[in-house]
Coordinates of C-alpha atoms and ligand atoms in Angstrom, one line a residue:
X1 CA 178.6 -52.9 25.6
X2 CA 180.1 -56.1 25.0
X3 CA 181.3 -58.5 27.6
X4 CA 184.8 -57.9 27.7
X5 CA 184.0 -54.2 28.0
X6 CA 182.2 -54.7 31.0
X7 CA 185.3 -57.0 32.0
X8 CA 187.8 -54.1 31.2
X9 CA 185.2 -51.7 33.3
X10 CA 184.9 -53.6 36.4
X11 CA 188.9 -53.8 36.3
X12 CA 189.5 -50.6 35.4
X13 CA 187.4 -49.6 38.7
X14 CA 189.4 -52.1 41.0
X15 CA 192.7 -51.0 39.7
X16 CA 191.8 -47.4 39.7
X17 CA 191.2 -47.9 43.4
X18 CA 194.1 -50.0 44.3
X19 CA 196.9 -48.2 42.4
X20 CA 199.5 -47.4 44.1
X21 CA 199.4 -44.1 45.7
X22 CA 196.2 -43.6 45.4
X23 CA 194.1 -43.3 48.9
X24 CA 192.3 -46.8 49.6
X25 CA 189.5 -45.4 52.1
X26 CA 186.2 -45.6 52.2
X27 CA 185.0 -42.9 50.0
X28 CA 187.6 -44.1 47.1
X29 CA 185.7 -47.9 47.7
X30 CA 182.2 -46.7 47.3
X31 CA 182.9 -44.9 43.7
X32 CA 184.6 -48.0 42.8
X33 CA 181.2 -49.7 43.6
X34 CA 179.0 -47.7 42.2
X35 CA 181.1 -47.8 38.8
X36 CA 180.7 -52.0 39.2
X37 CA 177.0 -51.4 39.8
X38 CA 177.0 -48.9 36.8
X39 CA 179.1 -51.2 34.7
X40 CA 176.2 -54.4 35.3
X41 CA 173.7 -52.2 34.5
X42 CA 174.2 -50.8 31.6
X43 CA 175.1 -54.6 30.4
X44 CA 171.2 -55.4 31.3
X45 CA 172.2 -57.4 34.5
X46 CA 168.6 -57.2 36.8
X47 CA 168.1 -54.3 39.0
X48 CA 167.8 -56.3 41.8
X49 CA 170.7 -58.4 41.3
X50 CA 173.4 -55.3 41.3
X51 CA 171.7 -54.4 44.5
X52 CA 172.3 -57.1 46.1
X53 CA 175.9 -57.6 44.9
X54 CA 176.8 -54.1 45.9
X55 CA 175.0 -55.4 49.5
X56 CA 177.2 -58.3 50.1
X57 CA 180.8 -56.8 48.6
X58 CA 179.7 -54.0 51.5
X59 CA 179.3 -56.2 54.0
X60 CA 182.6 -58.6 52.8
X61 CA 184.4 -55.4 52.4
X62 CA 183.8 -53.8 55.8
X63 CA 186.0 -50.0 56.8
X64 CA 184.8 -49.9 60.4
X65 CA 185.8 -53.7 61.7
X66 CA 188.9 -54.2 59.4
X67 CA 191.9 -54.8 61.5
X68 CA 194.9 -53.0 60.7
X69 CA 197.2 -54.1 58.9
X70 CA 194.8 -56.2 56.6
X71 CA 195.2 -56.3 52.7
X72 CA 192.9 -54.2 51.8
X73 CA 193.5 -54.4 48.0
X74 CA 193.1 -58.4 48.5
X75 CA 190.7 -58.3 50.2
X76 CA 188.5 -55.9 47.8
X77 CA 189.4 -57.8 44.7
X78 CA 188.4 -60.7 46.5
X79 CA 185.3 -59.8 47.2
X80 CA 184.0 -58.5 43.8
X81 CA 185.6 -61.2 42.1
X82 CA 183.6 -64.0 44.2
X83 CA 180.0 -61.8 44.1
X84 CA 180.7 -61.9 40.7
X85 CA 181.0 -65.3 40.5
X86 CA 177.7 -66.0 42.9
X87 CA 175.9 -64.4 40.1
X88 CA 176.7 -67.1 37.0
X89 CA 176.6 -69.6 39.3
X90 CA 173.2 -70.7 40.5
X91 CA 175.1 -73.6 42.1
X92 CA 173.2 -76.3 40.6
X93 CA 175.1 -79.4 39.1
X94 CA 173.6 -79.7 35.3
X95 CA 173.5 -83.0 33.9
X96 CA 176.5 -85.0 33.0
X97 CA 175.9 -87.8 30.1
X98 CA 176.9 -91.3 30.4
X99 CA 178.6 -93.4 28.1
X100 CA 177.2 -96.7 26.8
X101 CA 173.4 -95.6 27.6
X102 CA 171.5 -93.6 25.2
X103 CA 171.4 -90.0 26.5
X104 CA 168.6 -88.0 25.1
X105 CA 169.6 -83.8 25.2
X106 CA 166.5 -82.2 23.9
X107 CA 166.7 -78.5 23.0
X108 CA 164.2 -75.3 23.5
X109 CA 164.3 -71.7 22.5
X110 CA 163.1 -69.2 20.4
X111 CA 163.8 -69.5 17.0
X112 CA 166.9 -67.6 15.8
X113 CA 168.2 -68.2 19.3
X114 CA 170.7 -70.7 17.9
X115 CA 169.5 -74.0 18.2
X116 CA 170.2 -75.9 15.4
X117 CA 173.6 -74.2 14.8
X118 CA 174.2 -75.3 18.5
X119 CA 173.0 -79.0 18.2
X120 CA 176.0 -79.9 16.0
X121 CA 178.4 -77.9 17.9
X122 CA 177.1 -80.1 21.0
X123 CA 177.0 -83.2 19.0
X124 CA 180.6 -82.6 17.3
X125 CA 181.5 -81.5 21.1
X126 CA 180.4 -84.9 22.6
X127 CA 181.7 -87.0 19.6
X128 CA 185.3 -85.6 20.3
X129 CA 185.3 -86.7 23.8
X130 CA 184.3 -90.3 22.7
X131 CA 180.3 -90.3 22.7
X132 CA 178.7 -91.5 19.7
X133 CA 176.5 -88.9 19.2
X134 CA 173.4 -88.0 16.7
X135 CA 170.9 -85.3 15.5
X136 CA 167.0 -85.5 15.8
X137 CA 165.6 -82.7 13.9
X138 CA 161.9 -82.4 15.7
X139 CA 161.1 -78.7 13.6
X140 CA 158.4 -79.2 11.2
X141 CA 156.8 -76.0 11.4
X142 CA 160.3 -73.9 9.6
X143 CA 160.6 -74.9 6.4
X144 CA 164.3 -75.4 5.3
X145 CA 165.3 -76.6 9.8
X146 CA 165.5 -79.7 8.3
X147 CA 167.6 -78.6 5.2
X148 CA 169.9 -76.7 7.5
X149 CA 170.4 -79.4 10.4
X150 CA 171.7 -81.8 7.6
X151 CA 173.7 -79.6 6.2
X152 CA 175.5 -78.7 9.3
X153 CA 175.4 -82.3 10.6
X154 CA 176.9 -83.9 7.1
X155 CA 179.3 -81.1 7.2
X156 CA 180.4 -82.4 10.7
X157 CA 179.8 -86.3 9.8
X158 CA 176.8 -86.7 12.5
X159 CA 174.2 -88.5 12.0
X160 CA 170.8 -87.2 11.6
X161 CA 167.4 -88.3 11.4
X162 CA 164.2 -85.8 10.0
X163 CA 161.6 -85.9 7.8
X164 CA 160.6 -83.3 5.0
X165 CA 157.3 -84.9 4.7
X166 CA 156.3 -85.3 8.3
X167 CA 154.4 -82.8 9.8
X168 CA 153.4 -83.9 13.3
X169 CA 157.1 -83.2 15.7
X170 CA 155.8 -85.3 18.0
X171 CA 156.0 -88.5 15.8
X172 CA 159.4 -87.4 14.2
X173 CA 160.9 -87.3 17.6
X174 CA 159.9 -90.2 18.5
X175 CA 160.9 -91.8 15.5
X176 CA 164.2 -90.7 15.7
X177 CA 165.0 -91.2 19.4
X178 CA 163.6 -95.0 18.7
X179 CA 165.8 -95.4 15.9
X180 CA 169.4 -94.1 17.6
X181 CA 168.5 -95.3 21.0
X182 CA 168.0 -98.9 19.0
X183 CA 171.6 -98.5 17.4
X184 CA 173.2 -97.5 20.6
X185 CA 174.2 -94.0 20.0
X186 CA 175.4 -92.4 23.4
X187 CA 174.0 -89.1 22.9
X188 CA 170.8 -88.4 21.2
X189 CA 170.1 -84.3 20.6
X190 CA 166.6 -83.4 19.9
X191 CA 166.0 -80.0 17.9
X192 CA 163.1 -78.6 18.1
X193 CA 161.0 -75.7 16.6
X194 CA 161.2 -72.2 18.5
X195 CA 158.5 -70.6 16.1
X196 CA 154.6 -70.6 16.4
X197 CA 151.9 -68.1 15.7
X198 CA 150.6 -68.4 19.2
X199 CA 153.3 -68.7 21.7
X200 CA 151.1 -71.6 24.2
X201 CA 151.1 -73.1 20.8
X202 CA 155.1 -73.5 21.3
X203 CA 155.1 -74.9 24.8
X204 CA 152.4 -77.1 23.9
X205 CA 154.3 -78.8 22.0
X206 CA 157.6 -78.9 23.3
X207 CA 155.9 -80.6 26.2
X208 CA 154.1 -82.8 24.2
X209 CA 158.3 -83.8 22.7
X210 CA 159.3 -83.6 26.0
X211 CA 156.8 -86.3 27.3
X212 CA 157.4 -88.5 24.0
X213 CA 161.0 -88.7 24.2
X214 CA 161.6 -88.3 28.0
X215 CA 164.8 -86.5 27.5
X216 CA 167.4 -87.0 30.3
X217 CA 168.5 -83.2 30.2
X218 CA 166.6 -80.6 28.2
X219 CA 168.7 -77.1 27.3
X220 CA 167.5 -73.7 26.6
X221 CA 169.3 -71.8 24.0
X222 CA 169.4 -68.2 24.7
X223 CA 171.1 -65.5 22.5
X224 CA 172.9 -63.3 24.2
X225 CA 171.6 -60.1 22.3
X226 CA 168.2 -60.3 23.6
X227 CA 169.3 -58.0 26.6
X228 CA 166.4 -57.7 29.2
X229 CA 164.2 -60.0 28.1
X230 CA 165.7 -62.6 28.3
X231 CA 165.0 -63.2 32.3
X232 CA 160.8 -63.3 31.2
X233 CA 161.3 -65.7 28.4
X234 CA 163.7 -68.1 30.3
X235 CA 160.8 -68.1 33.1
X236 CA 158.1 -68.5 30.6
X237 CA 160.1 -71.9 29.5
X238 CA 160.8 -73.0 32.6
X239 CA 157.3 -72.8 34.1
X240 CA 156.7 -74.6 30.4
X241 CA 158.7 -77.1 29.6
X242 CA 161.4 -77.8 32.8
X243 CA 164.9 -76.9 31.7
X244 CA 168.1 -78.0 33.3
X245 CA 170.8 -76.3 31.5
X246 CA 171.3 -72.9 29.5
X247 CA 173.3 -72.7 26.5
X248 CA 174.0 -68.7 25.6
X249 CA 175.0 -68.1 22.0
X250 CA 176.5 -65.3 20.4
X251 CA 178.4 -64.0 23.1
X252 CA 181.0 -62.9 20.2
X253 CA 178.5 -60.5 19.2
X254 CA 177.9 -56.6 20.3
X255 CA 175.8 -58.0 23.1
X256 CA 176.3 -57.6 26.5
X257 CA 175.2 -60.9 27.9
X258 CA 173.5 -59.3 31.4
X259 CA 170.1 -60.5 30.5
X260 CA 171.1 -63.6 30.0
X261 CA 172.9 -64.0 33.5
X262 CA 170.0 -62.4 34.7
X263 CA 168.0 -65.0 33.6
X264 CA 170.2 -67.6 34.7
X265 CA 170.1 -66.1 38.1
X266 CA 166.5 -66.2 37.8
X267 CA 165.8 -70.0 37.0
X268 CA 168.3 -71.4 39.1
X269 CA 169.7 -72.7 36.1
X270 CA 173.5 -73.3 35.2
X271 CA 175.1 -72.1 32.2
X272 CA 176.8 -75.2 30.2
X273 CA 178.5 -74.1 27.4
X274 CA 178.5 -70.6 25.6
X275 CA 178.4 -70.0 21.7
X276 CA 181.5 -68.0 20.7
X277 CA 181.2 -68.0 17.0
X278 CA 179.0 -69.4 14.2
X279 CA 182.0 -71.8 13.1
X280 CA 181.1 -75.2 14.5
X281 CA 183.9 -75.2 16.6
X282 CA 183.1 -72.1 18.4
X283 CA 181.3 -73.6 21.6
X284 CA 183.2 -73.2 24.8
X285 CA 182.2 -75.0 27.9
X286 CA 181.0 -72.8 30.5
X287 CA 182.0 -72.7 34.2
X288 CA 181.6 -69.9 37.4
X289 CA 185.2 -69.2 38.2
X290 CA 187.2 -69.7 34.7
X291 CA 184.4 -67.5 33.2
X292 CA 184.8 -64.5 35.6
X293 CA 188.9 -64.9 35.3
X294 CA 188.7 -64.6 31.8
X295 CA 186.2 -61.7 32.0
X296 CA 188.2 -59.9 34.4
X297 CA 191.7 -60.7 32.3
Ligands
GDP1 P1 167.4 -71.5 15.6 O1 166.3 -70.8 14.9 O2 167.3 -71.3 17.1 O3 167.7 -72.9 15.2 O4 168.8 -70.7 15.2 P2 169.9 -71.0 14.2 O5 170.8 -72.1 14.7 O6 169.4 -71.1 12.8 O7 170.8 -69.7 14.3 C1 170.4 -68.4 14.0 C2 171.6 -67.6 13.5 O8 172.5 -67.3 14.6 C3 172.4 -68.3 12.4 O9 172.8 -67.3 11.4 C4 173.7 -68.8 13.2 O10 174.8 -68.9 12.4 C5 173.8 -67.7 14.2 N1 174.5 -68.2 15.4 C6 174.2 -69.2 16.3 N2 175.1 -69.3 17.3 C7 176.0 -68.3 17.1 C8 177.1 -67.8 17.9 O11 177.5 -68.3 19.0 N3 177.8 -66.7 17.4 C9 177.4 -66.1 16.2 N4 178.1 -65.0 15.8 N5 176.3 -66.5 15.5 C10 175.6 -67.6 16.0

């Protein structure tokens, strides 16, 4: 189920029950709960998370103390729109780049999540709004991650720094974040390499980038399609390498996107921008309330 679907569901349920005509008690609100509840599930959003959502739209939403003459239908599309909101938003302020100070933005995930596809979107996102911005490309283990960050980067006139003959990350992320922070670029994005034959392997070293170019703000990129898992493997990353900021991708797909609220929900983590497309313009910046609107049409 895709996300709009789940958008069209949960409205369909709130209409359904505030129609005109039809009986607003009690019995009429709990099916229209359960069929929210249903609706999140089947879109992979945690267990435990639809639980307590259909808790607090209870309480918010309560038969017995409501004084007459209150707006019922308000009131209950009130109520699921803001518990849908609470869970996108993990209320915690992500990091906001300044200009005229190098800003280093260093990027984890697994690979195929999206990374280097989303690096230029970010960068070209960034340079629109006036920040000089550039491409470190810290994956040597891929062959062709190189290849494919300059392509998309020269395609988008960013400038990029790599090395095809390098193999330690470490040292090319270094390297690069020296050489931009030296000519003053605003924002410097680190790529880096989502692939290894033993996963400690991967965290190893994204900590070992992570403590050689102290990046201001580091951003997992999580594809949308992964369903489930992606709650474990964002808390696998964070207990690794500490993440600030989620980027999902692919949300244009045939995913449903509740694992990855789940797992935004899970590491406290907000949700920055979302990956609408694989054009380089199709990044959308991400925020609690627009998001839901849009989802619930
Ligand atoms: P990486 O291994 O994490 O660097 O992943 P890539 O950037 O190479 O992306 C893997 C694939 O996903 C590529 O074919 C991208 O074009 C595609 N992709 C990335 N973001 C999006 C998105 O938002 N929507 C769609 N439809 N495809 C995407």
């Amino acid at each position: 189920m895709v996300l709009l679907d789940l958008g069209r569901r949960i409205n369909a349920a709130v209409n359904d029950l505030t129609r005109p005509g039809s009986s607003l008690d009690e019995k009429a609100f709990e099916v229209m709960v359960k069929e929210i509840c249903n609706a999140l599930m089947e879109a992979d959003v945690n267990i435990k998370l639809v639980s307590n959502l259909r808790k607090s739209i209870k309480k918010t939403v309560n038969f017995e103390d409501m004084a007459s003459g209150t707006n019922k239908k308000r009131l209950i599309q009130k109520a699921v729109f803001d518990e849908l909101v609470k869970l996108v938003d993990p209320h915690a302020e992500p990091f906001k780049p300044k200009k005229g100070r190098p800003n280093v933005i260093m990027f984890v995930g697994l690979q195929g999540a999206g990374k280097t596809t989303t690096c230029t979107k970010l960068a070209r996102w960034y340079n629109a709004r006036g920040f000089r911005s550039c491409l470190v490309c810290a994956d040597t283990f891929r062959a062709g991650a190189f290849d494919q960050l300059k392509q998309n980067a020269t395609k988008a006139k960013i400038p990029y720094y790599g090395s095809l003959t390098q193999t330690d990350p470490v040292q090319v992320a270094r390297e690069g974040v020296e050489k931009f922070k030296k000519e003053r670029f605003d924002i410097i994005i680190v790529d880096t390499s989502g692939r290894h034959r033993q996963e400690q392997d991967l965290f190893d070293e994204m900590v070992q980038i992570q403590n050689a170019v102290e990046p201001d703000e580091t951003i997992m990129v999580l594809d949308a399609s992964i369903g489930q898992s992606a709650e474990s493997q964002a808390r696998a990353f964070k207990d690794a390498a500490h993440f600030g900021a989620i980027i999902i991708t692919k949300t244009d797909g045939a995913a449903s996107g509740g694992g990855a609220i789940s797992a935004v929900a899970a590491t406290h983590t907000p949700i920055v921008f979302i990956g609408t497309g694989e054009h380089m313009l199709d990044l959308e910046r991400f925020a609690p309330q627009p998001f839901i609107s849009k989802l619930l049409g």
